[in-house]
Amino acid sequence: MSLKAKAKKLFFVLADVFGLIEKRWRNLEPGVYIFNYHRIGESQKTLFDRAIFSCDAASFEKQVVDIKNNFTLITTKELAELYEKNQSFDKRYALITFDDGYIDNYTDAFPILKKHQINATFFLTTNFVDSNTIPWWDQVAFILRHAIGKKYQVPGTDKLFKLANHDIDRTIRQIMFYIKQSKAFSTSEMLADIKQRFPSANDLLNQQHPNLFLNWTMAKEMHDNGMTIGSHTLNHFILAQLNEAGQREEIERSKTLIEERLNTTIETIAYPVGRHYCFNDTSVEIVKNCNYKIGFSNEPGINQFTHCRYKLYRYSVATSSVKELRYDIGL
């Protein structure tokens, strides 16, 4: 466990002992709280990126019930209507969202949401739907996990990582951070470098044919049962690493594809990765010009009516504990 993780754990224990978590939770200010998930399941069973798992199914059910009991749940359409009023928010509103379109969103999360009559928005990376694609981050994690004992230097930096079994998950997260924020190299170039450095692990990767993402039939069923579908671009490229034409292709074409497949109007988009360095003013202008009404980042925070509707904050869920989720939001 890293020093930062140990410190967070200590602060959590102290806040719990002194009742600060419950006190803060009861007194959350009005605003829009958006809880973002990625994968639902048991992370230790995957050969790919474990950090992309938000929690297991049982924990997810407890969390969404807690959210439903403590917030006024709204849809993205209702959120857009709130912003059009241009008035202070007088309640604690909440949305539940999912990025990427992994198949467990359909098999694990969707039944729970239906059971509790909760709407969620699922942002689909359209070229992943109905495919056996292994996205770049899952490829990176797989290769590094199968290169134990070796070293890797991130291109364009002096960062040299030893790939050791006891902390491989943390090392993968650190390398991912440098890949995502790189200005000199795209994710495709970084992935190509990793494949070239570790050919044996890449050979093992080429033997994998997982079914990671949902298909259009599943997406339609979810949409027909009250779930909202949004865009997560065509290929999940980091938009800030693309030129204007490349960004437009990713943003515009994904919207068109979903609308054609589901016979609906797509009004929301979540920027891939979503941190402030992963999209830019060009991204936002294209989103506006493509007639999206809402754009979501992955920066944490509470949304107020004065906040730009094309850069909305979301809390990325990465815990199985309801109390830890409350701590992450409230403190």
PDB file of C-alpha atoms in Angstrom, residues 24 27-34 71 83 89 91-93 299-307 311-315 328-331:
ATOM      1  CA  ARG A  24     -21.005  15.485   6.789  1.00  0.00           C
ATOM      2  CA  ASN A  27     -25.344  17.977   5.744  1.00  0.00           C
ATOM      3  CA  LEU A  28     -24.242  17.786   2.127  1.00  0.00           C
ATOM      4  CA  GLU A  29     -24.973  21.010   0.290  1.00  0.00           C
ATOM      5  CA  PRO A  30     -27.556  21.217  -2.512  1.00  0.00           C
ATOM      6  CA  GLY A  31     -26.182  20.498  -5.964  1.00  0.00           C
ATOM      7  CA  VAL A  32     -25.798  17.708  -8.501  1.00  0.00           C
ATOM      8  CA  TYR A  33     -23.716  14.710  -7.419  1.00  0.00           C
ATOM      9  CA  ILE A  34     -22.744  12.335 -10.210  1.00  0.00           C
ATOM     10  CA  PHE A  71     -30.692  12.039  -3.047  1.00  0.00           C
ATOM     11  CA  TYR A  83     -29.408  23.989 -16.377  1.00  0.00           C
ATOM     12  CA  PHE A  89     -30.212  24.081  -7.155  1.00  0.00           C
ATOM     13  CA  LYS A  91     -31.982  19.928  -3.608  1.00  0.00           C
ATOM     14  CA  ARG A  92     -29.302  17.270  -3.535  1.00  0.00           C
ATOM     15  CA  TYR A  93     -29.685  15.676  -6.943  1.00  0.00           C
ATOM     16  CA  GLU A 299     -12.937  15.469 -12.295  1.00  0.00           C
ATOM     17  CA  PRO A 300     -14.469  15.158  -8.814  1.00  0.00           C
ATOM     18  CA  GLY A 301     -16.771  17.819  -7.432  1.00  0.00           C
ATOM     19  CA  ILE A 302     -20.303  19.039  -6.787  1.00  0.00           C
ATOM     20  CA  ASN A 303     -22.064  20.632  -9.752  1.00  0.00           C
ATOM     21  CA  GLN A 304     -23.839  23.958  -9.271  1.00  0.00           C
ATOM     22  CA  PHE A 305     -25.982  25.874 -11.763  1.00  0.00           C
ATOM     23  CA  THR A 306     -23.071  28.245 -12.459  1.00  0.00           C
ATOM     24  CA  HIS A 307     -20.821  25.396 -13.598  1.00  0.00           C
ATOM     25  CA  LYS A 311     -17.490  20.121 -18.122  1.00  0.00           C
ATOM     26  CA  LEU A 312     -19.587  18.545 -15.387  1.00  0.00           C
ATOM     27  CA  TYR A 313     -17.876  16.924 -12.428  1.00  0.00           C
ATOM     28  CA  ARG A 314     -18.254  13.236 -11.577  1.00  0.00           C
ATOM     29  CA  TYR A 315     -17.073  11.154  -8.639  1.00  0.00           C
ATOM     30  CA  ASP A 328     -15.055  10.141  -0.625  1.00  0.00           C
ATOM     31  CA  ILE A 329     -18.046  12.343  -1.459  1.00  0.00           C
ATOM     32  CA  GLY A 330     -18.491  14.145   1.825  1.00  0.00           C
ATOM     33  CA  LEU A 331     -14.990  14.965   3.014  1.00  0.00           C
TER      34      LEU A 331
END
